[in-house]
CSV table of C-alpha atoms in Angstrom, one decimal:
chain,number,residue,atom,x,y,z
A,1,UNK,CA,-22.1,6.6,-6.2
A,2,UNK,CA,-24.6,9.7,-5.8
A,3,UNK,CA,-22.2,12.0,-4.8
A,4,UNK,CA,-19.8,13.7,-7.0
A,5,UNK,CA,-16.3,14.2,-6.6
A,6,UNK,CA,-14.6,17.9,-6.8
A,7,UNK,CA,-11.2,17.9,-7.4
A,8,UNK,CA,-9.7,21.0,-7.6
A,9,UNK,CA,-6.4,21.8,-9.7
A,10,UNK,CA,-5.9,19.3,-12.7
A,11,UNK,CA,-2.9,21.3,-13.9
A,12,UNK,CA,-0.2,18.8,-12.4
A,13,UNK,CA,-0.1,15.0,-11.6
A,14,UNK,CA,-1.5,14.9,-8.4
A,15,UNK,CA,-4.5,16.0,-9.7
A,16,UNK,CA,-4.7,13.6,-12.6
A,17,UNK,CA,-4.1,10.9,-9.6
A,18,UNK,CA,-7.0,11.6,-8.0
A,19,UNK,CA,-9.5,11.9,-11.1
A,20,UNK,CA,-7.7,8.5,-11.8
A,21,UNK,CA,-8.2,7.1,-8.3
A,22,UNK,CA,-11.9,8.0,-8.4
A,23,UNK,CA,-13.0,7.8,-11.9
A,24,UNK,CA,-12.1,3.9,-12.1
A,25,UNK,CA,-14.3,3.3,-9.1
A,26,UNK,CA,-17.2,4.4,-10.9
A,27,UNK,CA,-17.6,8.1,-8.9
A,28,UNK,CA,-18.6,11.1,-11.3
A,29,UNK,CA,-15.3,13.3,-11.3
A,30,UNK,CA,-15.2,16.8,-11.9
A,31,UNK,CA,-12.1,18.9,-12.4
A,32,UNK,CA,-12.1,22.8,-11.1
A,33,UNK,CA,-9.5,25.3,-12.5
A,34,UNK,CA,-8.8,28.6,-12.5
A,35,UNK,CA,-7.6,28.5,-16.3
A,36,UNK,CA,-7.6,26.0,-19.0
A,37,UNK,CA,-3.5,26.2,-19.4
A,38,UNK,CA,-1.7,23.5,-19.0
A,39,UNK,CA,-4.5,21.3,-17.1
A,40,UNK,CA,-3.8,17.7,-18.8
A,41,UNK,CA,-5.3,15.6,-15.5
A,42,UNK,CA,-8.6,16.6,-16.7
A,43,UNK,CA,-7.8,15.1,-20.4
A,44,UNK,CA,-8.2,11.9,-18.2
A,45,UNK,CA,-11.2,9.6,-19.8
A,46,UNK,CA,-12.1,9.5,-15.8
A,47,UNK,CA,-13.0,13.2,-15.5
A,48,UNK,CA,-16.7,14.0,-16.3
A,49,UNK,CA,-16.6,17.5,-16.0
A,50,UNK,CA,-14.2,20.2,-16.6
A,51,UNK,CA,-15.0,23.8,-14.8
A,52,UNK,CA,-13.6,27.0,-15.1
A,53,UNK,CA,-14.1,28.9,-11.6
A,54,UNK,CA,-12.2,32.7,-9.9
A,55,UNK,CA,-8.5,32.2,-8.6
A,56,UNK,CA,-8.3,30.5,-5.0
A,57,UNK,CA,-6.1,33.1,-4.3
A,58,UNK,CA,-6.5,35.8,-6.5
A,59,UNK,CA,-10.4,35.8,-6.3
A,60,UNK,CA,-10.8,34.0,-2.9
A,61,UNK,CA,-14.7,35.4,-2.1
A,62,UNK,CA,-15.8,34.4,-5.4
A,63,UNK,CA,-13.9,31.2,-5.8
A,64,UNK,CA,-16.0,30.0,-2.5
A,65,UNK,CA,-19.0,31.5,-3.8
A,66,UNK,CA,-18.5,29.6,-7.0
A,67,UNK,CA,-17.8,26.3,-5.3
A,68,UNK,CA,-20.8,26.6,-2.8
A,69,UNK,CA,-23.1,27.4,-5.5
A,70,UNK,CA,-21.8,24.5,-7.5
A,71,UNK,CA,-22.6,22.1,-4.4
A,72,UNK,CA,-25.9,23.8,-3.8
A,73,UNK,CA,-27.1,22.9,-7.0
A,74,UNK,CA,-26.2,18.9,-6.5
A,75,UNK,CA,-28.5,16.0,-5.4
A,76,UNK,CA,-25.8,15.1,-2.8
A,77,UNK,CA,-23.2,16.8,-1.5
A,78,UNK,CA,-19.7,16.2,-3.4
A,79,UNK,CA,-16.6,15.5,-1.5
A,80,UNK,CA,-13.7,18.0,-2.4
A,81,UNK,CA,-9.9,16.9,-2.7
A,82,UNK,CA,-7.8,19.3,-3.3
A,83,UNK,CA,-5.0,18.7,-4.9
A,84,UNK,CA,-2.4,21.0,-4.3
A,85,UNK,CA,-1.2,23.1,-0.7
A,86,UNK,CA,-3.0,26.9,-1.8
A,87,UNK,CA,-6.0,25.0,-2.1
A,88,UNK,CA,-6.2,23.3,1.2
A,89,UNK,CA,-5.1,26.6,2.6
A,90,UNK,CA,-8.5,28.1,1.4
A,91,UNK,CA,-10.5,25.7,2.5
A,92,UNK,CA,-9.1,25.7,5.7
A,93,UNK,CA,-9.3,28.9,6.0
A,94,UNK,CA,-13.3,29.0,4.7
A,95,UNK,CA,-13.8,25.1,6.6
A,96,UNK,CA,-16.8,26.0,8.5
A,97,UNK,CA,-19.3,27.8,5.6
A,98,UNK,CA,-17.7,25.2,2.8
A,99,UNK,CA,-18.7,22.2,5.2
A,100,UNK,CA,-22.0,22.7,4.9
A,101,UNK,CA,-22.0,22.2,0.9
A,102,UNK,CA,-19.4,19.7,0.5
A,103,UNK,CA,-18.1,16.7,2.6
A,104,UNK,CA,-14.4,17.2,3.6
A,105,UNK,CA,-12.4,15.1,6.3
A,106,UNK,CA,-11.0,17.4,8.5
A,107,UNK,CA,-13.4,18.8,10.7
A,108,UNK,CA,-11.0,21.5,12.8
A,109,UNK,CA,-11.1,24.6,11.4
A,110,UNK,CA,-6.9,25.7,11.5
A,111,UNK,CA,-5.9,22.1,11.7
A,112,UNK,CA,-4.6,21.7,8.1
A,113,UNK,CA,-2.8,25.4,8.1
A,114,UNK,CA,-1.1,24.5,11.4
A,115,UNK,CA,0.4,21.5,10.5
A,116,UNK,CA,1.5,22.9,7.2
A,117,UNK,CA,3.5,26.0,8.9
A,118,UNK,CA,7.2,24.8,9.8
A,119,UNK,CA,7.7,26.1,12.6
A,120,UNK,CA,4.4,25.5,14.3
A,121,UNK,CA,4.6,21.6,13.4
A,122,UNK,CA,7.8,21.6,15.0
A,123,UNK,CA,6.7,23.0,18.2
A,124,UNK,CA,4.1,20.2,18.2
A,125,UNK,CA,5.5,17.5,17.1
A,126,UNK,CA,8.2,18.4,20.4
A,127,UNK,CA,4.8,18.8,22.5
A,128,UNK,CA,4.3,15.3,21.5
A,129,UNK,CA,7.1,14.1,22.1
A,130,UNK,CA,8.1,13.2,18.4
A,131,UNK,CA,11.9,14.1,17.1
A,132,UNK,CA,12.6,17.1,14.7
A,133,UNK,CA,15.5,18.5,13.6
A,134,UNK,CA,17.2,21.1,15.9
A,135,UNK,CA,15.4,24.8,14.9
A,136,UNK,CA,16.5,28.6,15.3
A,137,UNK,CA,13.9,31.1,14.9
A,138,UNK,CA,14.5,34.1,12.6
A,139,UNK,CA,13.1,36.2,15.5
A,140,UNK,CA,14.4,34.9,18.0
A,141,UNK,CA,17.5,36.9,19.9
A,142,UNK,CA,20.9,36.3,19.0
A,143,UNK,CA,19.7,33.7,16.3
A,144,UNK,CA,22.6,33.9,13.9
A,145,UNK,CA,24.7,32.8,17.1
A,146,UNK,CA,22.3,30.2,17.8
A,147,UNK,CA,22.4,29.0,14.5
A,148,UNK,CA,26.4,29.0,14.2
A,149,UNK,CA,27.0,27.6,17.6
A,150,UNK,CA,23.8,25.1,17.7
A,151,UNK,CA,22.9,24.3,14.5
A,152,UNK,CA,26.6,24.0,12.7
A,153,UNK,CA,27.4,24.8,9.4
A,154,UNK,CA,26.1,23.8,7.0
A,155,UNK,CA,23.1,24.1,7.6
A,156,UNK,CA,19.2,25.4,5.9
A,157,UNK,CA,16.9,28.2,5.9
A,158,UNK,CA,13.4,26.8,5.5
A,159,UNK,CA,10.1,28.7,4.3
A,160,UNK,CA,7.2,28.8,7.2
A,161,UNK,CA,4.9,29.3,4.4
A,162,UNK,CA,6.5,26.6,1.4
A,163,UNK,CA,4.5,27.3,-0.9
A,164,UNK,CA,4.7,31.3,-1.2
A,165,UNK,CA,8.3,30.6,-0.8
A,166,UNK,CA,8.9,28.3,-4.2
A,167,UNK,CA,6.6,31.0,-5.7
A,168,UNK,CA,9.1,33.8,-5.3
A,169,UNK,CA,12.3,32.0,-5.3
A,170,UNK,CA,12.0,28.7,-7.4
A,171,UNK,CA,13.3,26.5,-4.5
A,172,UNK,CA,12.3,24.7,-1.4
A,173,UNK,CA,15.2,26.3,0.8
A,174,UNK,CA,18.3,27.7,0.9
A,175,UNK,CA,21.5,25.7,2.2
A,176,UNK,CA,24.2,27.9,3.6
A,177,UNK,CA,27.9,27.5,4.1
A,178,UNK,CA,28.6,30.1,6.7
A,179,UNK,CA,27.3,33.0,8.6
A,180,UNK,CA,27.3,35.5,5.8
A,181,UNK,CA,25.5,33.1,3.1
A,182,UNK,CA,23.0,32.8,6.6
A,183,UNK,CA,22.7,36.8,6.6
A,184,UNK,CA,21.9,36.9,3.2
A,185,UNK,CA,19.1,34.3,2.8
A,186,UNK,CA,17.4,35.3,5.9
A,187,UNK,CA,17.9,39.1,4.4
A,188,UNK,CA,16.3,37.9,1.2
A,189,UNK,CA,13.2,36.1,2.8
A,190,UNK,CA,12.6,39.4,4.9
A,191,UNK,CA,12.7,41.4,1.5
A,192,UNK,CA,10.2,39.2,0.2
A,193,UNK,CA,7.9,39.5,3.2
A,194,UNK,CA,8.8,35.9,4.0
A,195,UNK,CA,9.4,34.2,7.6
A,196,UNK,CA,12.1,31.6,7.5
A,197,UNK,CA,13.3,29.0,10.3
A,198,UNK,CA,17.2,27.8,10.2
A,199,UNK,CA,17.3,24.1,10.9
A,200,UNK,CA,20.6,21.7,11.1
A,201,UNK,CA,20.8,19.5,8.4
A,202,UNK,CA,20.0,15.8,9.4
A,203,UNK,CA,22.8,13.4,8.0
A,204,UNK,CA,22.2,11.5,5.3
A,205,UNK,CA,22.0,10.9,2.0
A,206,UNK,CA,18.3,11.4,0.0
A,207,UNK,CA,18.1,7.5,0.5
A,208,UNK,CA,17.5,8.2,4.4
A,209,UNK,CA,14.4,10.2,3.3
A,210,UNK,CA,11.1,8.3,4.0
A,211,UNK,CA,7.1,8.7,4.8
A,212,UNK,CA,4.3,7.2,6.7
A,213,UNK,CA,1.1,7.7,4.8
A,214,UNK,CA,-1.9,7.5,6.5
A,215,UNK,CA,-5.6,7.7,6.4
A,216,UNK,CA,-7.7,8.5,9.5
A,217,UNK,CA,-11.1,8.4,9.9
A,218,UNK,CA,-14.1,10.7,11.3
A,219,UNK,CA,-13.1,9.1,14.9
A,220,UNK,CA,-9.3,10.5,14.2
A,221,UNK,CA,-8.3,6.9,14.1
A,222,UNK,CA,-5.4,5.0,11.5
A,223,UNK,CA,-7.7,2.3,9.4
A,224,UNK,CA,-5.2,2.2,6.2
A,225,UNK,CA,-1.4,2.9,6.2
A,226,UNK,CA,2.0,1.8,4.5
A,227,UNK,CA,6.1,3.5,4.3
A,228,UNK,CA,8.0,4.5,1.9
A,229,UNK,CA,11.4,5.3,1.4
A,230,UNK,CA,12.7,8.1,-0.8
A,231,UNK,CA,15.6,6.7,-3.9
A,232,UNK,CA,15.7,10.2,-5.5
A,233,UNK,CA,14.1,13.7,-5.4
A,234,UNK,CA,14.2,17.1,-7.5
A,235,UNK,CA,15.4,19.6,-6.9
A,236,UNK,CA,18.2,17.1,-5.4
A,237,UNK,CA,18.7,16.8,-1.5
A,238,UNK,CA,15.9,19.3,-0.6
A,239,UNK,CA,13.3,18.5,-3.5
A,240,UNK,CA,10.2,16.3,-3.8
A,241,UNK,CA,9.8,12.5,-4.8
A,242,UNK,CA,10.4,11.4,-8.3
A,243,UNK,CA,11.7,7.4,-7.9
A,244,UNK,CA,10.1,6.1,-4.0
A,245,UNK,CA,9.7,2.6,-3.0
A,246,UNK,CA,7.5,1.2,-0.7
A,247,UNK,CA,9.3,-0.3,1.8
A,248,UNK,CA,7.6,-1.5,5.1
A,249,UNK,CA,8.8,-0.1,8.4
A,250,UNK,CA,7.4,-0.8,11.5
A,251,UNK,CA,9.1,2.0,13.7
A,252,UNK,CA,7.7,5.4,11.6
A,253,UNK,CA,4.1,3.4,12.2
A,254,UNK,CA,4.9,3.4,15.8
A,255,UNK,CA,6.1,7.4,16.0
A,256,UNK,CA,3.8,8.5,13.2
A,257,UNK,CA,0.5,7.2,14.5
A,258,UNK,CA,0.8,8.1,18.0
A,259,UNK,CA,1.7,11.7,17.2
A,260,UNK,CA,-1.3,11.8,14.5
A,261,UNK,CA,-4.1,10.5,16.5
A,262,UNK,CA,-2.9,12.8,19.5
A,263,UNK,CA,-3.7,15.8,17.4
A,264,UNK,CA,-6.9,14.1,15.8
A,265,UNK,CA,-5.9,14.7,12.7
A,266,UNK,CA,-8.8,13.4,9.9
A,267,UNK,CA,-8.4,12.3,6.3
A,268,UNK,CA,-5.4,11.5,4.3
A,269,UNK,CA,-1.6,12.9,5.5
A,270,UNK,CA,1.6,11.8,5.2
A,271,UNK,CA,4.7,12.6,7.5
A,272,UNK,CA,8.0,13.2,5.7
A,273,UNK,CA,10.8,11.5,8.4
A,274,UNK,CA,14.7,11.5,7.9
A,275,UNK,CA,16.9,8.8,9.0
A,276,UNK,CA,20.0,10.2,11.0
A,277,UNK,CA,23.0,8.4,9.1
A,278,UNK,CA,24.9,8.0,11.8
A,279,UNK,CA,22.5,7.2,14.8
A,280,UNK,CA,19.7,5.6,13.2
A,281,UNK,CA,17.1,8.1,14.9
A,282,UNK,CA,13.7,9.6,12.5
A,283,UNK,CA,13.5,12.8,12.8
A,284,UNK,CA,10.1,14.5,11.8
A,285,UNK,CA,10.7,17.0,8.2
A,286,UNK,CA,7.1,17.9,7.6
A,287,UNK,CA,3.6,17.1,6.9
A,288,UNK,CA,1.5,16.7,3.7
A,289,UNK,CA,-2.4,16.8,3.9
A,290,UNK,CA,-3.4,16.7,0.6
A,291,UNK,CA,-3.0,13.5,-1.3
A,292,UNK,CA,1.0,12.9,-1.9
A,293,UNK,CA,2.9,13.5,-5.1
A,294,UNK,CA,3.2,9.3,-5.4
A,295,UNK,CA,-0.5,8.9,-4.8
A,296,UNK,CA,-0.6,6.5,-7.6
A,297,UNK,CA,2.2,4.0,-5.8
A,298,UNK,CA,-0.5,3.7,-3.1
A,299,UNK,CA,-3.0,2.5,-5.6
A,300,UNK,CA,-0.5,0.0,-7.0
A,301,UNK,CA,0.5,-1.3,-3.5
A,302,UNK,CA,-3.7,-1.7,-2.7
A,303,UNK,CA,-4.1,1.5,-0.7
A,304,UNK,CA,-6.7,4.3,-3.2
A,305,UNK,CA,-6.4,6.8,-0.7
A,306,UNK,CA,-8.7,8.8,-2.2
A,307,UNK,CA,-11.8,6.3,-2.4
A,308,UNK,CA,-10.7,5.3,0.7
A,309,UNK,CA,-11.8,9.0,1.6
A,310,UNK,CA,-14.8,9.1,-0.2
A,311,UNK,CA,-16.1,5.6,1.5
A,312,UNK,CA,-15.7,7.0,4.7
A,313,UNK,CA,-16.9,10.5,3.9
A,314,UNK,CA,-20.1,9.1,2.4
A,315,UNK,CA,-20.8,6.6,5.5
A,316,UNK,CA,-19.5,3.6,3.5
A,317,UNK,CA,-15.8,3.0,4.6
A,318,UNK,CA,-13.8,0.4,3.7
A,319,UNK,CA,-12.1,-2.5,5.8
A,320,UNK,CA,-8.8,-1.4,7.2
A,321,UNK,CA,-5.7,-2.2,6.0
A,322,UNK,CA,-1.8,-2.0,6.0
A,323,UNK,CA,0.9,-2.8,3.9
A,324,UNK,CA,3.2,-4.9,6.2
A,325,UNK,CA,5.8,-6.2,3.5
A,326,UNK,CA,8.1,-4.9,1.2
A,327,UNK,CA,6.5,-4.6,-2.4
A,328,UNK,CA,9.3,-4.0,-4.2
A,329,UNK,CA,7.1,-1.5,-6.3
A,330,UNK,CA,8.3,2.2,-7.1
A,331,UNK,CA,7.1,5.6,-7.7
A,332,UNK,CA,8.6,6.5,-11.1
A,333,UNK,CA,8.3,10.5,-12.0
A,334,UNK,CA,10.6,10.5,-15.6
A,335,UNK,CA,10.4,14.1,-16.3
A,336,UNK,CA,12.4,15.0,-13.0
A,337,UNK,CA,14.0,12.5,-12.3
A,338,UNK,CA,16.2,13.0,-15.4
A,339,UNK,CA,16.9,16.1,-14.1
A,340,UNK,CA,17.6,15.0,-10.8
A,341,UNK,CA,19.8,12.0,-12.2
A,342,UNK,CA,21.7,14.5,-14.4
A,343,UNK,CA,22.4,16.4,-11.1
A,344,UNK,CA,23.2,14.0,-8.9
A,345,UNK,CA,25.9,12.3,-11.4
A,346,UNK,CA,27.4,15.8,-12.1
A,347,UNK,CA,28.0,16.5,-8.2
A,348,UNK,CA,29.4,12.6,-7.9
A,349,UNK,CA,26.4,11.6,-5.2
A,350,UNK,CA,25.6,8.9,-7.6
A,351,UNK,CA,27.0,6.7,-10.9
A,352,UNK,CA,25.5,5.8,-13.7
A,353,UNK,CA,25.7,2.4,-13.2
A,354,UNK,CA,23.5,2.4,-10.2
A,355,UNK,CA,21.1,4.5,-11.6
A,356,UNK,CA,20.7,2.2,-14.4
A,357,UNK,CA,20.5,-0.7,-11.6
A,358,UNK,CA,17.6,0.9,-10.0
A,359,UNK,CA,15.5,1.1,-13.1
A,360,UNK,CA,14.8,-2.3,-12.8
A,361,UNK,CA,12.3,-2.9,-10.8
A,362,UNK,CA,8.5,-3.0,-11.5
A,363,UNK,CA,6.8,0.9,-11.9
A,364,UNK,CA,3.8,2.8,-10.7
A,365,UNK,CA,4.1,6.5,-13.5
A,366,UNK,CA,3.2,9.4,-12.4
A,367,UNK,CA,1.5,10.2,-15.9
A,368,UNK,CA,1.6,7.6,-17.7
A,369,UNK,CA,-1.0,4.6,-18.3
A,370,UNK,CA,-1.8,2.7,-21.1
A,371,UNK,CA,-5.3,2.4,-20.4
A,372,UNK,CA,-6.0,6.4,-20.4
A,373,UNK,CA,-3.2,7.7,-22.4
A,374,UNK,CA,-4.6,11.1,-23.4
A,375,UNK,CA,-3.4,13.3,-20.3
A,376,UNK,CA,0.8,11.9,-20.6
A,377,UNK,CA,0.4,13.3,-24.6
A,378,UNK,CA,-1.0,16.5,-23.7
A,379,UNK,CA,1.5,16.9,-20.8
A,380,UNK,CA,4.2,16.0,-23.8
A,381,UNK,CA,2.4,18.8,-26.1
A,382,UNK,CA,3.4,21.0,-22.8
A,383,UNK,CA,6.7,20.4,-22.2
A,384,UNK,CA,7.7,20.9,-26.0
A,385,UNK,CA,5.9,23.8,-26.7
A,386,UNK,CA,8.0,25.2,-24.0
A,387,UNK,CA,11.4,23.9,-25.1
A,388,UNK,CA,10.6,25.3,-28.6
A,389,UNK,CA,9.7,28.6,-27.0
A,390,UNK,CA,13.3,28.6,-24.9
A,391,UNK,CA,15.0,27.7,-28.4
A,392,UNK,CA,13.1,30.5,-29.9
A,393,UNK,CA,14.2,33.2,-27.7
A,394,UNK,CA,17.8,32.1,-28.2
């Protein structure tokens, strides 16, 4: 395994997936931050090499500089993962200059950013001929009567940009009642300097959430892929993964390859589907290309997504492969899903008995493993230095 492997962000589980993913194949890891805070992935006994480098954002010249001079320097050029959305931003947006230091998937330069933006997916995925949820336009004329005469209420105001969106208001979205709770999202999102897209809400509990994960090659071809379906999320109803099964079904192969392929997409994604209640129809939510937040129920279920990458990448691929049977395995975040089992109790969604029901069943952590047990201590240390810190300034 000559060349390295750059992951970028260890400050959250996803990275400390990927150093796992890698490291245990043998592949020299090493883990780029911007800071030293809080980055417990690259405690991991997997990671080789822990570098400090300028803010994606903050510094973005230098941070590119940094990482090209880090690849320059190499015998072979490293493949880069990054782990979190700002980061595949920038190299998206720097594809073409970073491509010639590091090996990286996705080989059109835009690709990843246009997928990522709401309201551009959704015009595509309609272009293919894949079902999304009915959408109204903040600019778009007459949009609030669009959006009370189409849409119904309730219904949501989603982020274009997600990520700059959490950043300023701690959320995913905002779910409104009527036309004045409309009026005043939309009027806070244009405050912030923020475009927003109001979508109707697809029926359906969190249980009708699911995903088709995927890996496609240098030929923009599927060669490894399973489904999943959503038991829980935080924040509750609009949040991300924290207890996911894999749970094989054949239809979201048949929609979600098609429409992947079509665009020649390259690497690893994941399309995010919801399961209409009352018809039974998938509607398209969104996209992820970067490695998902249950990348480590993938490597329980036999799919390492991320040496899967690094085989192709370095003209080495692996056979193909797809989970075609239910596993019975699931994706077991505790930290959040306590708080999202709290939640969900208090607003009568779920019992306590079923909860307690679902627990048993065999587990793939998102931190934890008793074989490199170092990173789920210091992400403990974390957590309680910032409960005593609340209880301090009480």
């Amino acid at each position: 395994m000559e060349n390295k492997a750059v992951v970028l962000g260890s400050n959250y589980y996803i990275g400390l997936s990927l150093i796992r993913c890698l490291g245990i194949n043998g592949i020299t890891v090493v883990a780029i931050d911007h800071s030293r805070k809080d980055t417990y992935g690259s405690e991991s006994k997997y990671c080789s090499e822990r570098i400090i480098a300028p803010h994606y954002r903050e510094e973005t010249r230098e941070f590119i500089s940094f990482l090209k001079n880090y690849a320059n320097k190499q015998s072979h050029p490293p493949v880069l993962f990054p782990s979190a959305d700002p980061y595949v931003e920038v190299i998206d947006q720097h594809l073409e200059e970073l491509k010639e230091f590091f090996l990286i998937p996705q080989t059109e330069p835009g690709l990843y950013t246009k997928t990522m933006n709401k309201e551009k997916l959704h015009k595509l995925a309609i272009e293919k001929g894949v079902a999304v949820p009915e959408t109204v336009s903040m600019y778009e004329e007459d949009f609030l009567e669009k959006a009370e005469n189409t849409l119904k209420f309730p219904c949501i105001v989603k982020p274009v940009d997600s990520h700059t969106f959490v950043s300023v208001f701690r959320r995913k979205m905002f779910k409104v009642q009527n036309r004045e709770e409309l009026e005043t999202a939309v009027a806070k999102a244009k405050k912030a300097g923020l475009e927003v897209i109001v979508q109707r809400i697809i029926p359906g509990f969190d249980d009708h959430m699911y995903t088709f994960d995927a890996y496609l090659n240098q030929n923009a071809k599927i060669t490894h892929w399973t489904t999943f379906q959503k038991y829980r999320q935080y924040p509750i109803n609009f949040g991300a993964s924290v207890y996911t099964t894999q749970k094989y079904v054949p239809e979201l192969y048949e929609i979600g390859a098609g429409f992947l392929e079509a665009i020649k997409f390259k690497g690893f994604v994941e399309i995010e589907f919801k399961k209409d209640a009352e018809t039974g129809k998938f509607y398209l939510i969104e996209l992820n290309v970067r490695t998902t937040n249950f990348n480590q129920l993938l490597y329980k279920v036999g799919l390492n997504m991320p040496y899967i990458a690094y085989r192709d990448l370095t003209g080495n691929p692996l056979e193909p492969k797809a989970i075609k049977e239910d596993t019975n395995i699931v994706f077991w975040y505790a930290f959040e899903d306590l708080l999202a089992v709290k939640e969900y109790i208090k607003t009568g969604q779920l019992s306590l008995g079923k909860v307690l029901v679902s627990y048993f069943k065999p587990k793939a952590y998102a931190i934890w493993d008793w074989k490199d047990p170092k990173p789920a201590f210091s992400f403990l240390k974390i957590i309680l230095n910032k409960v005593f810190r609340k209880i301090s300034r009480k």
